[in-house]
Amino acid sequence: MKDLVIGIDIGGTKTRAVLCDARLNVLGRTTRPTPARAGNGAMVDTAADLARELMAGADGALRGVGVGAAGVVDHREGTILVASDSFVDWAGTPVGRILGHNLGVPVSVENDVNAFLAGEVAAGAARGRPNVLGITLGTGVGGAVHLDGRLVRGAHGAAGEIGHVPGFGDALCTCGRRGHLETLASGRSIATRYRERTGSVADAAQIAQAARTGDADALAVFADAGMAVGRAIIMVSGMADPDAVVIGGGVAQAWDVLEPSITRALVEEPPVGGHPISIARSGLDSDAVAIGACANALQLSGVLQPVDALQLH
Ligand SMILES: [Zn+2]
């Protein structure tokens, strides 16, 4: 019987689930709104319902489930430690234990940016690369680091969290401090910086479109965002020496507008190692977190060893 896993990306607005085989081929996917206001029980029930929906009629046996969730996650216990206020009763939820009880399989729970990078390394733009920095430019900015083929966690699970490092101007960040990378490079910040310059209200996708038509303010805002991301990459390079960077999140969909200034920053201040760093847009796009959660589930359930994950495809 075929081994199957399910990866579930519990985001602020949507919960996405994908069904994969042991080689991370996507066999099915489904999405529902995240009932973030309805509390932790409703959120876990939605995840379990999506898993059952994918398994109905699936040809194979479910071996494990992976979850990628925003916030600080205790991956050993499968528990959410810290979550944003928009997720009611989410912090403290033992997601892995509840889902494992409901679905009868091992459940891996991981921070969503860590899961994003796991997906890109296993089956996406950084496939098979052992030393990779992952950056997500969404509503906020997240980061994760793989070194020597392993996710780096650090003392508190916050390794790679480049979004809230200072040195990027003086604007107020969502975390309450100033000058963080997120104040220039998140989708929300791109909209704010554009509104400050023009008085116009637009989202990052609309501003990217304006940049493509030559709007000087839109171009400047994206140039600032790209230069900031490039400088962040240089900082991480000096510490961790990745040979590849994969960038995802909604802002990366404006890759044509964003990438030139990232590359310019790397040309102006090349990493001290002297080796060029490959910069790539997410290869899995909106599936990245869920596919990464599938890769984690494969490892947890023992279907796949970590070394195999690097040799997929
Ligand atoms: Zn911050």
XYZ file of C-alpha atoms in Angstrom, residues 37 49 55 98 132 158 227 257 296 307:
10
model
C -11.494 33.930 16.056
C -11.426 17.834 8.702
C -7.873 10.845 2.659
C -4.782 16.522 19.658
C 20.260 27.612 2.603
C 14.359 31.679 16.848
C 18.224 46.515 -0.937
C 10.381 44.178 -9.448
C 8.676 16.752 8.202
C 19.508 11.961 4.321
